PDB file of N, CA and C in Angstrom:
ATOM      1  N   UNK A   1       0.815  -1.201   0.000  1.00  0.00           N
ATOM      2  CA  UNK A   1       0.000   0.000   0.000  1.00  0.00           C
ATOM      3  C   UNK A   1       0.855   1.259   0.000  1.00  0.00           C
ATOM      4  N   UNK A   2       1.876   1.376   0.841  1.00  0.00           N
ATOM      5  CA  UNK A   2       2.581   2.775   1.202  1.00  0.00           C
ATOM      6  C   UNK A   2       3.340   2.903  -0.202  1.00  0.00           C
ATOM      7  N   UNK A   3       4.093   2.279  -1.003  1.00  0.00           N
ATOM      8  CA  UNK A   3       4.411   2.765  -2.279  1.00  0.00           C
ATOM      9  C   UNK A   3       3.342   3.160  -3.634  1.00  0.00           C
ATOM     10  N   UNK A   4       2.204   3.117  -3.510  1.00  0.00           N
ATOM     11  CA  UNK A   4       1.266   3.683  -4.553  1.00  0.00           C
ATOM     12  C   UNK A   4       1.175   5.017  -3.551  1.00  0.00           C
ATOM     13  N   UNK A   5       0.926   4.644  -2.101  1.00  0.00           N
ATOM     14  CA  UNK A   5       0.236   6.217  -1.550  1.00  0.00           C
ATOM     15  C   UNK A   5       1.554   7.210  -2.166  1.00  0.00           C
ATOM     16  N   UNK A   6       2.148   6.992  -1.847  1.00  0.00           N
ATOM     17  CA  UNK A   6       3.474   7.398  -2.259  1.00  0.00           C
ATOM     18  C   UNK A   6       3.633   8.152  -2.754  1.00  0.00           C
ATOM     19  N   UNK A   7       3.629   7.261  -4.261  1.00  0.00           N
ATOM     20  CA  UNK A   7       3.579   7.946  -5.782  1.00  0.00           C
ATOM     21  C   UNK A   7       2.406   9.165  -5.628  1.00  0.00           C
ATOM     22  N   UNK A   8       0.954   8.518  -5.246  1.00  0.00           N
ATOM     23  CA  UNK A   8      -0.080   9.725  -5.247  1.00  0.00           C
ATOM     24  C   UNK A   8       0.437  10.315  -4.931  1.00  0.00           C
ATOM     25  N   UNK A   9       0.857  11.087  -3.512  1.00  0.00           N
ATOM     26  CA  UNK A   9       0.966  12.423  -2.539  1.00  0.00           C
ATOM     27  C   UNK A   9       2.002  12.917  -2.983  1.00  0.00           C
ATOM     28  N   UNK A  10       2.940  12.090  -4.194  1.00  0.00           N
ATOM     29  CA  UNK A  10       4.048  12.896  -4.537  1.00  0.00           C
ATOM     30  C   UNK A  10       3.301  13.605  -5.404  1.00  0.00           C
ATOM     31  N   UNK A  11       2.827  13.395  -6.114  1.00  0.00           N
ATOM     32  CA  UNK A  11       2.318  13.980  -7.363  1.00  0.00           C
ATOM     33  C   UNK A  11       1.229  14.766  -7.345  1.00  0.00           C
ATOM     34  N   UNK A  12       0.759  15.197  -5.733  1.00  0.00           N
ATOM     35  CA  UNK A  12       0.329  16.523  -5.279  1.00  0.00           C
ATOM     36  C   UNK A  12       1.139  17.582  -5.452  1.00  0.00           C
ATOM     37  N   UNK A  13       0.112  18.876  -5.702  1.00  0.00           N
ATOM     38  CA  UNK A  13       0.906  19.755  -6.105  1.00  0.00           C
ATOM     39  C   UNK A  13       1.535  20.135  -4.821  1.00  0.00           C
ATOM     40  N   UNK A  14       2.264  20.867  -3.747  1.00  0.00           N
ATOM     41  CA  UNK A  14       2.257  21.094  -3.062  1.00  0.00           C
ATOM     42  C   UNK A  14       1.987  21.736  -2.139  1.00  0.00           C
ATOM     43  N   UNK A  15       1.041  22.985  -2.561  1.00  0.00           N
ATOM     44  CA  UNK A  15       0.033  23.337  -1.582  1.00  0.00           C
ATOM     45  C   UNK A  15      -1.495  22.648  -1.301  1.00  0.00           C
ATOM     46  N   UNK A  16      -1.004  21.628  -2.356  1.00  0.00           N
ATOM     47  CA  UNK A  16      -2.666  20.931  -1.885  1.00  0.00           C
ATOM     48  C   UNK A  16      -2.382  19.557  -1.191  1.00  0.00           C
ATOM     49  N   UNK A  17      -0.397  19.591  -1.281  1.00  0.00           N
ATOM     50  CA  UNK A  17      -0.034  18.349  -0.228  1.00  0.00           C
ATOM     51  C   UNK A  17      -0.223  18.966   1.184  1.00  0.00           C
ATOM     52  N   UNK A  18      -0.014  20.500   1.385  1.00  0.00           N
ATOM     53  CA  UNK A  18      -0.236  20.556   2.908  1.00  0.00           C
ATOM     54  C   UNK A  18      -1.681  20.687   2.943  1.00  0.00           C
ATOM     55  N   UNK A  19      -2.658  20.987   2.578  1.00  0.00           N
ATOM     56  CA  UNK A  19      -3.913  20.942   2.692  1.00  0.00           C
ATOM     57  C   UNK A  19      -4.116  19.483   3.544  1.00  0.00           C
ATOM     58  N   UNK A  20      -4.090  18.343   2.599  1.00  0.00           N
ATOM     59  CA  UNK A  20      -3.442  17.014   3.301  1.00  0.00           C
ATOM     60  C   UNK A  20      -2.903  16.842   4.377  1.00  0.00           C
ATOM     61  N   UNK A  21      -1.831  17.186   4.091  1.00  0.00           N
ATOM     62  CA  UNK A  21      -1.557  17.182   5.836  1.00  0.00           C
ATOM     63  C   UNK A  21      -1.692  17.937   7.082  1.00  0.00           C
ATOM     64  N   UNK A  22      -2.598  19.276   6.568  1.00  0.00           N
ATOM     65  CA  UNK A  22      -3.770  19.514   7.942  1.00  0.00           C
ATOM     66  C   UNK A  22      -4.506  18.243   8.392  1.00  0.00           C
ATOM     67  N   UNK A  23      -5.079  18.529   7.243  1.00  0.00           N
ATOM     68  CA  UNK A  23      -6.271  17.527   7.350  1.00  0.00           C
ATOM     69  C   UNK A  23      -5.718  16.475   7.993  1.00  0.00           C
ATOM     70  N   UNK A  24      -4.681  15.410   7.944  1.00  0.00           N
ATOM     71  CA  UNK A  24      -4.463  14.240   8.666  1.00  0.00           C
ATOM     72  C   UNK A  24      -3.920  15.003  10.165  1.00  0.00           C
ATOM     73  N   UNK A  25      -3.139  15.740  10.342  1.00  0.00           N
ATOM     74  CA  UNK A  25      -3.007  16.486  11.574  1.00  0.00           C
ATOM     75  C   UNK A  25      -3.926  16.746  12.240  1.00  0.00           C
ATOM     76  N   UNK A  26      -4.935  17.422  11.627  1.00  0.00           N
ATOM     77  CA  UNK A  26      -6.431  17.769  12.157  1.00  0.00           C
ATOM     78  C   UNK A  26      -7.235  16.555  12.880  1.00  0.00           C
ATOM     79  N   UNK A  27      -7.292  15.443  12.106  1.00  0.00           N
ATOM     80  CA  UNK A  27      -7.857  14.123  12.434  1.00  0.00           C
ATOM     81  C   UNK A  27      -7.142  13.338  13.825  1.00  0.00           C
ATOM     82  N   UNK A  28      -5.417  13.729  13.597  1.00  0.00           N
ATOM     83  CA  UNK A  28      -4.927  13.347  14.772  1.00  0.00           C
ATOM     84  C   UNK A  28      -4.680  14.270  16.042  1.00  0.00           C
ATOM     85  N   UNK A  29      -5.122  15.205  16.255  1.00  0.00           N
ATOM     86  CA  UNK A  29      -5.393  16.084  16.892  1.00  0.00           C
ATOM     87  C   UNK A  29      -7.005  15.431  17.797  1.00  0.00           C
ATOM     88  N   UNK A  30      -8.151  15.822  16.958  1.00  0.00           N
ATOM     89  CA  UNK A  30      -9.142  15.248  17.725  1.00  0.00           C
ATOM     90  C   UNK A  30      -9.046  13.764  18.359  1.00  0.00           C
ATOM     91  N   UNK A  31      -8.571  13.043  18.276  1.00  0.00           N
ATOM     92  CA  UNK A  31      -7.789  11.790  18.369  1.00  0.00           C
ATOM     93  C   UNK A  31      -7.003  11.550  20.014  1.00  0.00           C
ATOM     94  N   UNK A  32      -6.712  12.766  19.733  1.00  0.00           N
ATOM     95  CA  UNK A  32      -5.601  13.065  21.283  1.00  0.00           C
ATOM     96  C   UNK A  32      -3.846  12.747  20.829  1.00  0.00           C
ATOM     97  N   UNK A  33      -3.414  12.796  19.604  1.00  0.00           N
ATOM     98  CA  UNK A  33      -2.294  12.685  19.043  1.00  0.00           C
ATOM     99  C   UNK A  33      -1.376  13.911  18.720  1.00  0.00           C
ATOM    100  N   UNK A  34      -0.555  14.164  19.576  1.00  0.00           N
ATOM    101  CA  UNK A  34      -0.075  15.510  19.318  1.00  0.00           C
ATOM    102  C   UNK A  34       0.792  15.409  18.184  1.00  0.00           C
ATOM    103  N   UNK A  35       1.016  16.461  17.642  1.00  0.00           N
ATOM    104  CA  UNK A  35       1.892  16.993  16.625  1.00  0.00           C
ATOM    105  C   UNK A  35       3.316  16.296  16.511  1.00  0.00           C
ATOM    106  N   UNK A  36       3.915  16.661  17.575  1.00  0.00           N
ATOM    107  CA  UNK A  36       5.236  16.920  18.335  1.00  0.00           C
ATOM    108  C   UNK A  36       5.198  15.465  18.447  1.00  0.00           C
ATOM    109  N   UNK A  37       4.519  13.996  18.397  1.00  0.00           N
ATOM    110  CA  UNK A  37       4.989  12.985  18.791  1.00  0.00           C
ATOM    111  C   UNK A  37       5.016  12.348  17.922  1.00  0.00           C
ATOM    112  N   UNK A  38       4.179  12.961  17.159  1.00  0.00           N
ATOM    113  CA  UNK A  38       4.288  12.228  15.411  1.00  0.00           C
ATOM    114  C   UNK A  38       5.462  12.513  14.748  1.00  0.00           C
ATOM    115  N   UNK A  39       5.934  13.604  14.696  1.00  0.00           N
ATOM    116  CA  UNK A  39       7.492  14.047  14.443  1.00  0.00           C
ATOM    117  C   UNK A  39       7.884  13.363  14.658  1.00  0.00           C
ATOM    118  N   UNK A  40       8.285  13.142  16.154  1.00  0.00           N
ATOM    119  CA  UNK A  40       9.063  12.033  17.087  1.00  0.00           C
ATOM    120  C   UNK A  40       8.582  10.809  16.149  1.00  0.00           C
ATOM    121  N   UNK A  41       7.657  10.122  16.542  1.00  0.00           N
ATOM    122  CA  UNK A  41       7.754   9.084  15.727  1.00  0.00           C
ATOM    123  C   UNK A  41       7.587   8.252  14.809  1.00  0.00           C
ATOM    124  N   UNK A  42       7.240   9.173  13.834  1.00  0.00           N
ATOM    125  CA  UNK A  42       6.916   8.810  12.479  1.00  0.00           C
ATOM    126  C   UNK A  42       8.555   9.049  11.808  1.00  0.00           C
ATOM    127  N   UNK A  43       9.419  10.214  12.418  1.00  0.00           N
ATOM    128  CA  UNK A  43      10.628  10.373  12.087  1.00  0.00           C
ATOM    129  C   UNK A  43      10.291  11.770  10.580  1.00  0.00           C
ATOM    130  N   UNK A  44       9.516  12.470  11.236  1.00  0.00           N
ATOM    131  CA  UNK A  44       9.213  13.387   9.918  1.00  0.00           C
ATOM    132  C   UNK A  44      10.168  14.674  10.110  1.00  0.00           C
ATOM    133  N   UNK A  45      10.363  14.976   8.695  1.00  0.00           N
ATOM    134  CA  UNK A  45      11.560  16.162   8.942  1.00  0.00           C
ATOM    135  C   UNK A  45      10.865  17.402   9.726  1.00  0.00           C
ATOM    136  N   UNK A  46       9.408  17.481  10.104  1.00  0.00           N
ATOM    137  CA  UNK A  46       9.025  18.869  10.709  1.00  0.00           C
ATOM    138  C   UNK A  46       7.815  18.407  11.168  1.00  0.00           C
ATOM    139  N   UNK A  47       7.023  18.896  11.636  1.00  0.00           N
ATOM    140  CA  UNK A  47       5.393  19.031  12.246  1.00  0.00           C
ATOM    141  C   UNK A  47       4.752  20.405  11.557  1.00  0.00           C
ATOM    142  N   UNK A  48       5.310  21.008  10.939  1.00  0.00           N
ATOM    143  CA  UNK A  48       4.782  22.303  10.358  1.00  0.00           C
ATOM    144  C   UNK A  48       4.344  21.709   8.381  1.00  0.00           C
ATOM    145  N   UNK A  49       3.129  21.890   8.761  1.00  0.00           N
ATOM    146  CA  UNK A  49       2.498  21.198   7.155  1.00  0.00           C
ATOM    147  C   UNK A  49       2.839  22.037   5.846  1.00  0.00           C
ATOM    148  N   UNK A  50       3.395  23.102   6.410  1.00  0.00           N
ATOM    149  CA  UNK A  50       4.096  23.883   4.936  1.00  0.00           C
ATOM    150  C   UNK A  50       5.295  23.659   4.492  1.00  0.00           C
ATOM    151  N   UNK A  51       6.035  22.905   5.202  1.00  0.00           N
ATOM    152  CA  UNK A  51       7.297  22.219   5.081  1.00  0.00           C
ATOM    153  C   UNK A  51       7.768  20.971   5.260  1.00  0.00           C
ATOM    154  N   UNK A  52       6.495  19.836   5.048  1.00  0.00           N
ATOM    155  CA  UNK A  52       6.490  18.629   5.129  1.00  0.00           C
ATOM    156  C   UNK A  52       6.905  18.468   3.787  1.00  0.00           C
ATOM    157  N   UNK A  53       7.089  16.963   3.298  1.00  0.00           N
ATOM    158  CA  UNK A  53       7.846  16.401   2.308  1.00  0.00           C
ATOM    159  C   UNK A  53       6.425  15.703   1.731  1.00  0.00           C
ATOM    160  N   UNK A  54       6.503  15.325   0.473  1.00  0.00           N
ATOM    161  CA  UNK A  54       5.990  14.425   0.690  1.00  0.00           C
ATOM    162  C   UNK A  54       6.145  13.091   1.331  1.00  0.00           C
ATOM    163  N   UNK A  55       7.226  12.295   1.505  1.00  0.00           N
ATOM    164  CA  UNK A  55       7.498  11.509   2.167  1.00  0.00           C
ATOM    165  C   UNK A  55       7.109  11.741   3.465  1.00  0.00           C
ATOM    166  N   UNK A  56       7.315  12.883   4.094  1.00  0.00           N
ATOM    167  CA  UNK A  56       6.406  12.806   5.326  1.00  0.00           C
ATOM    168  C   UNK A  56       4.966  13.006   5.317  1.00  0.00           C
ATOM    169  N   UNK A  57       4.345  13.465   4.839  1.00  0.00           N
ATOM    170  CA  UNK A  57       2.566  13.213   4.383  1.00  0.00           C
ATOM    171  C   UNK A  57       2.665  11.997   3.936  1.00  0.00           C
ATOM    172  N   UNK A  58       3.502  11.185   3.631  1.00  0.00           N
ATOM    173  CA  UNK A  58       3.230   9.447   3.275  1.00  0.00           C
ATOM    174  C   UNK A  58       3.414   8.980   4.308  1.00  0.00           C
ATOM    175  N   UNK A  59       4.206   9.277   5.303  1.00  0.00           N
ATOM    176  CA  UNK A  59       4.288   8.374   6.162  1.00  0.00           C
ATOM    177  C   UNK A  59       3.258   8.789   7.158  1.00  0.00           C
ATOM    178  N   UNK A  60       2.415   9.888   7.312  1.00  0.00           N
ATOM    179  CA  UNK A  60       1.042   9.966   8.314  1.00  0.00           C
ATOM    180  C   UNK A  60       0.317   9.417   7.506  1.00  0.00           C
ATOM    181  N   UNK A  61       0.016   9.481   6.083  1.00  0.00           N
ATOM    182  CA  UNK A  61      -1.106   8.847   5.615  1.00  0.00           C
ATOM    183  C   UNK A  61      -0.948   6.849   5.875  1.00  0.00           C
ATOM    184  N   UNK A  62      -0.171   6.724   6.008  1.00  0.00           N
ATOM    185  CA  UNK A  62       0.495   5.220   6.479  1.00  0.00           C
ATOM    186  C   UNK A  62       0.130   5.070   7.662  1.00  0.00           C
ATOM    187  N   UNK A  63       0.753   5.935   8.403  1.00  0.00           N
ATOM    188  CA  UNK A  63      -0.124   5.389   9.777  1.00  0.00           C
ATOM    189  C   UNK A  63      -1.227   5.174  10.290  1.00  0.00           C
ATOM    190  N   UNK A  64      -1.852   6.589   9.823  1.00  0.00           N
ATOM    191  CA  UNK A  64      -3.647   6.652   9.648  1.00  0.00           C
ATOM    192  C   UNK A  64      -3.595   5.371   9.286  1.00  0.00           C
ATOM    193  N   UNK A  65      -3.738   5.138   8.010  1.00  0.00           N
ATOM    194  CA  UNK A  65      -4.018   3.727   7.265  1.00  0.00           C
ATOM    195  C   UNK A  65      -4.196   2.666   7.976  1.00  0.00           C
ATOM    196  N   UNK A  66      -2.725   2.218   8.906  1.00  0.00           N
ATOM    197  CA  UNK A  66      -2.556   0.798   9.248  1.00  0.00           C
ATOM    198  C   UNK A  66      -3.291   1.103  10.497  1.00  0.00           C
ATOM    199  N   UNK A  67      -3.610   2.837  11.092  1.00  0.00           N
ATOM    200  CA  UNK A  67      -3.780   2.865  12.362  1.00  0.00           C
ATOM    201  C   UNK A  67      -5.227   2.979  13.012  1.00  0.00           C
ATOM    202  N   UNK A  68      -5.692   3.615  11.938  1.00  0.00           N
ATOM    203  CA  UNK A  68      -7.699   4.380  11.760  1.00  0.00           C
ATOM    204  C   UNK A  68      -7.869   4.439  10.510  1.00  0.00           C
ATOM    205  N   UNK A  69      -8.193   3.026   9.684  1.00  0.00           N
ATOM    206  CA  UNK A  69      -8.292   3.122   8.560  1.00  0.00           C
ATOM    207  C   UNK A  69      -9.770   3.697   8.235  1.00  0.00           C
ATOM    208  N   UNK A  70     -11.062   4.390   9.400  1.00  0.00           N
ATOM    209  CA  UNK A  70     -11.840   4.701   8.945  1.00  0.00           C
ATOM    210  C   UNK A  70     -11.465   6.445   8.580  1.00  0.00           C
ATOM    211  N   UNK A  71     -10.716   6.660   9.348  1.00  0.00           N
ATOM    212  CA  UNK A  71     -10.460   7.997   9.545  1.00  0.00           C
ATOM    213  C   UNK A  71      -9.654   8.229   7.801  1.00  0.00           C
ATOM    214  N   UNK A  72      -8.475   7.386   7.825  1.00  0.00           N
ATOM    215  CA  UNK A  72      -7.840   7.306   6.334  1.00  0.00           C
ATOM    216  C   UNK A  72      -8.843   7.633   5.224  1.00  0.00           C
ATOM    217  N   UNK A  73     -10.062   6.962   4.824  1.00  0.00           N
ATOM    218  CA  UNK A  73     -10.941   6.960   4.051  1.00  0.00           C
ATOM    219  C   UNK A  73     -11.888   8.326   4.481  1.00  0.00           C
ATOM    220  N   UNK A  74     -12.009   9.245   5.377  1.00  0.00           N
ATOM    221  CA  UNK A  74     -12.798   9.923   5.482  1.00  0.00           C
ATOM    222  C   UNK A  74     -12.106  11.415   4.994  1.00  0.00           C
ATOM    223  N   UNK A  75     -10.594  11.506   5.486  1.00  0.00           N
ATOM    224  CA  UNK A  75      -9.768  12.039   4.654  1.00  0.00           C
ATOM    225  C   UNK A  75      -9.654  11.844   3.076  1.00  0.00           C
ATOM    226  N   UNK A  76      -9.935  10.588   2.720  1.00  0.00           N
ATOM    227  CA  UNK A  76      -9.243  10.998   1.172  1.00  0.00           C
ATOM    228  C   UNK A  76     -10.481  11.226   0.770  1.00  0.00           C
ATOM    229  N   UNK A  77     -11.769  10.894   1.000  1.00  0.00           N
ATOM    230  CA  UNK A  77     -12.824  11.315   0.785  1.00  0.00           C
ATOM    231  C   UNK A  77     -13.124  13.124   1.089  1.00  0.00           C
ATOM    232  N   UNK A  78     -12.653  13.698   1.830  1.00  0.00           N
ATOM    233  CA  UNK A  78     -12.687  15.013   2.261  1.00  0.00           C
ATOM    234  C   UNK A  78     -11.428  16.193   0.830  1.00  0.00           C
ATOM    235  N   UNK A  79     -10.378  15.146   0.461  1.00  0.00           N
ATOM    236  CA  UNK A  79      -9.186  15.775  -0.788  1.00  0.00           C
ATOM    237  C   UNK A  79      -9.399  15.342  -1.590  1.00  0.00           C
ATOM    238  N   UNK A  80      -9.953  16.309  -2.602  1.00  0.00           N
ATOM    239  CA  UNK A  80      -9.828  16.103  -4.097  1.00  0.00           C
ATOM    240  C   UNK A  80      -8.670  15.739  -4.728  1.00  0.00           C
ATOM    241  N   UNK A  81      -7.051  15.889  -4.000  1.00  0.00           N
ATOM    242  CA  UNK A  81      -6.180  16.397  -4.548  1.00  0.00           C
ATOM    243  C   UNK A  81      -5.441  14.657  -4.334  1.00  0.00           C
ATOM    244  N   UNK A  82      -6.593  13.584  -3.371  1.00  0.00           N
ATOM    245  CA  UNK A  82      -6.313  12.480  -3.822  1.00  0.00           C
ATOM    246  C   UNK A  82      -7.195  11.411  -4.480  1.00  0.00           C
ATOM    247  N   UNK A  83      -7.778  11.890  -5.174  1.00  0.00           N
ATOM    248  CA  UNK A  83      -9.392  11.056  -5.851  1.00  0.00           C
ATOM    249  C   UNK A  83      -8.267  10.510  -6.843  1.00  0.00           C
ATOM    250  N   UNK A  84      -7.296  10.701  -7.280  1.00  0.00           N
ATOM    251  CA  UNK A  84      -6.721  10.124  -8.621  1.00  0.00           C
ATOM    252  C   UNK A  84      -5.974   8.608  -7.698  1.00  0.00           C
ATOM    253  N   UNK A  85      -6.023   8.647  -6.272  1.00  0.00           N
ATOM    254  CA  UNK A  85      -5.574   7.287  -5.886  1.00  0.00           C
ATOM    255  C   UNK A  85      -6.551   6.291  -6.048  1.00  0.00           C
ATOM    256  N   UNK A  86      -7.780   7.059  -5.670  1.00  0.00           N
ATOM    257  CA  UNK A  86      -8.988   6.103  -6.162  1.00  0.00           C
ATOM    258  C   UNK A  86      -8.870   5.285  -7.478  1.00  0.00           C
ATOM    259  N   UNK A  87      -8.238   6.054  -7.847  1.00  0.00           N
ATOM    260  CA  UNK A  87      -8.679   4.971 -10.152  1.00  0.00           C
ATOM    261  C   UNK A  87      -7.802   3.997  -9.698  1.00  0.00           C
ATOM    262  N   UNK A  88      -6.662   3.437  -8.720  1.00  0.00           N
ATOM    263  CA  UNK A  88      -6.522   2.713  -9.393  1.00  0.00           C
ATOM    264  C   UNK A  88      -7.064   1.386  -8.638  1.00  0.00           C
ATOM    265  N   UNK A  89      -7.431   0.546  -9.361  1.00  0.00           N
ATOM    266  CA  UNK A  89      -8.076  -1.000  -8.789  1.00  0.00           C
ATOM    267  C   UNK A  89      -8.011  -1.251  -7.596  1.00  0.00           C
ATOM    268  N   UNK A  90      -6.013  -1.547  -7.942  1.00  0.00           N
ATOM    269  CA  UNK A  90      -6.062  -2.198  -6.182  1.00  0.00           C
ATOM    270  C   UNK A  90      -6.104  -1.531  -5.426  1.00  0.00           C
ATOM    271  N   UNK A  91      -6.090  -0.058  -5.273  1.00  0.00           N
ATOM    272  CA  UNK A  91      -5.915   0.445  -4.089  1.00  0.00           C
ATOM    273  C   UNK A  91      -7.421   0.377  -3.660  1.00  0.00           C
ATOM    274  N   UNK A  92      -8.416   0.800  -4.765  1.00  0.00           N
ATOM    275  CA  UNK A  92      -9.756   0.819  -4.274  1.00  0.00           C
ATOM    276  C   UNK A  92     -10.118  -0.330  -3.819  1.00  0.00           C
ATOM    277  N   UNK A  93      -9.798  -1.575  -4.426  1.00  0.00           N
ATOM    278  CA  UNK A  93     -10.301  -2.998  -3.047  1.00  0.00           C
ATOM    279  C   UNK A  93      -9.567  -3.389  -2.328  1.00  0.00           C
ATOM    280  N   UNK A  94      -8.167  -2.318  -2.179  1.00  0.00           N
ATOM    281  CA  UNK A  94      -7.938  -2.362  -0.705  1.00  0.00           C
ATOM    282  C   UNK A  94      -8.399  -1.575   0.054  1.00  0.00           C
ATOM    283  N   UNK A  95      -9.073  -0.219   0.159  1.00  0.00           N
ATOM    284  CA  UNK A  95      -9.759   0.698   0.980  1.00  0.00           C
ATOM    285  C   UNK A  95     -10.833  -0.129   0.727  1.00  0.00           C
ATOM    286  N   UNK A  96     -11.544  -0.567  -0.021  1.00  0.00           N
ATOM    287  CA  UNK A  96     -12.945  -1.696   0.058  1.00  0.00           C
ATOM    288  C   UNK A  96     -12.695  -2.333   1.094  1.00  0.00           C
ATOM    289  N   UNK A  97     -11.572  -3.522   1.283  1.00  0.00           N
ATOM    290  CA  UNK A  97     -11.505  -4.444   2.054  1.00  0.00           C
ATOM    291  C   UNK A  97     -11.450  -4.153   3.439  1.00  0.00           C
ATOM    292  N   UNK A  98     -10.711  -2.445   3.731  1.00  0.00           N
ATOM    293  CA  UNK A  98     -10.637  -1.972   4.715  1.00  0.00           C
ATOM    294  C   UNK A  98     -12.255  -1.635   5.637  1.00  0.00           C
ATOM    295  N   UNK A  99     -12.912  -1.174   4.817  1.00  0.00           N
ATOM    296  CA  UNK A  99     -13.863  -0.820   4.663  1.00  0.00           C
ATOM    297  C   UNK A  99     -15.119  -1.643   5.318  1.00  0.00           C
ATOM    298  N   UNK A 100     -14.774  -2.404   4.800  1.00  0.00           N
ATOM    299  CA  UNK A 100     -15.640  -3.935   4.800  1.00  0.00           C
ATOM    300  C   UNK A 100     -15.457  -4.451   6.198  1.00  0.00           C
ATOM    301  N   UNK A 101     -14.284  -4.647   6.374  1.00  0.00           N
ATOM    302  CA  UNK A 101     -13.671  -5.260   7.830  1.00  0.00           C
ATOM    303  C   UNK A 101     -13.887  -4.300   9.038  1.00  0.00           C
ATOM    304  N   UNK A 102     -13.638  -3.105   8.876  1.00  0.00           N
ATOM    305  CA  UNK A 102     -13.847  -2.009   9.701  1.00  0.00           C
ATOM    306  C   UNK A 102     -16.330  -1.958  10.566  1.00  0.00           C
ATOM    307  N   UNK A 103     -16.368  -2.438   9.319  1.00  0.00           N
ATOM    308  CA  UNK A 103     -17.619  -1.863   9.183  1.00  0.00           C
ATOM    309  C   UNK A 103     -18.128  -3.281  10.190  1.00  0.00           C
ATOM    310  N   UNK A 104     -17.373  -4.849   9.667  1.00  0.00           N
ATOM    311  CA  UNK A 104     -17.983  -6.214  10.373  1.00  0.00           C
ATOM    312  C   UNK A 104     -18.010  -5.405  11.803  1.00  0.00           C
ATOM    313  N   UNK A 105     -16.576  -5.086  11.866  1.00  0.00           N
ATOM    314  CA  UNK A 105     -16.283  -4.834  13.550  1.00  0.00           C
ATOM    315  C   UNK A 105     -17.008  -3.907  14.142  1.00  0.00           C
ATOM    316  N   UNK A 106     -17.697  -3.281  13.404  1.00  0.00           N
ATOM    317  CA  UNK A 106     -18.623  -1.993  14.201  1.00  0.00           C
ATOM    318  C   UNK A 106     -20.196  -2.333  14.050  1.00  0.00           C
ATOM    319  N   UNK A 107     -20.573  -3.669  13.837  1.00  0.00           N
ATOM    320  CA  UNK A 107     -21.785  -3.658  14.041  1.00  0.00           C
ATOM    321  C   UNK A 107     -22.369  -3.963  15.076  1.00  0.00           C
TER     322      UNK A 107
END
């Protein structure tokens, strides 16, 4: 999964990669996830979303992912600037599958 997200968020332009990474900041914020520990341990060159990499917006969107994959999907659903991860197959029946499994567990 983390090498297609990858490719996507690289190929954000880059003010609509920090848009992104409010938004996942934002999500980990209500969460109770501070800023400052995600730095720490995600290993990102900054906590300031105007000077993230993409590689570091890949590696929160990774965590989200493996971590609140409902939250992951409510984000890329919220950025236009990643609907082009949607086209491709597998990623969509892997957010399906996520989806699916997330949803058994919450009934």
């Amino acid at each position: 999964m983390e090498p297609e997200l990858q490719r996507a968020i690289a190929q954000i332009k880059p003010n609509e990669r920090d848009d992104v990474a409010k938004e996942f900041l934002d999500r980990f914020k209500k969460r109770g996830i501070k800023e400052r520990d995600l730095e720490q341990q995600l290993g990102l060159s900054t906590h300031n979303t105007r000077h993230m990499t993409a590689d570091d917006v890949s590696k929160l969107a990774g965590f989200l992912y493996h971590n609140h994959p409902d939250v992951f999907q409510e984000v890329l659903a919220d950025q236009p600037a990643l609907v082009k991860f949607f086209s491709n197959p597998l990623i969509g029946a892997a957010l399906g599958a996520i989806a699916a499994k997330w949803i058994g567990k919450h009934k």
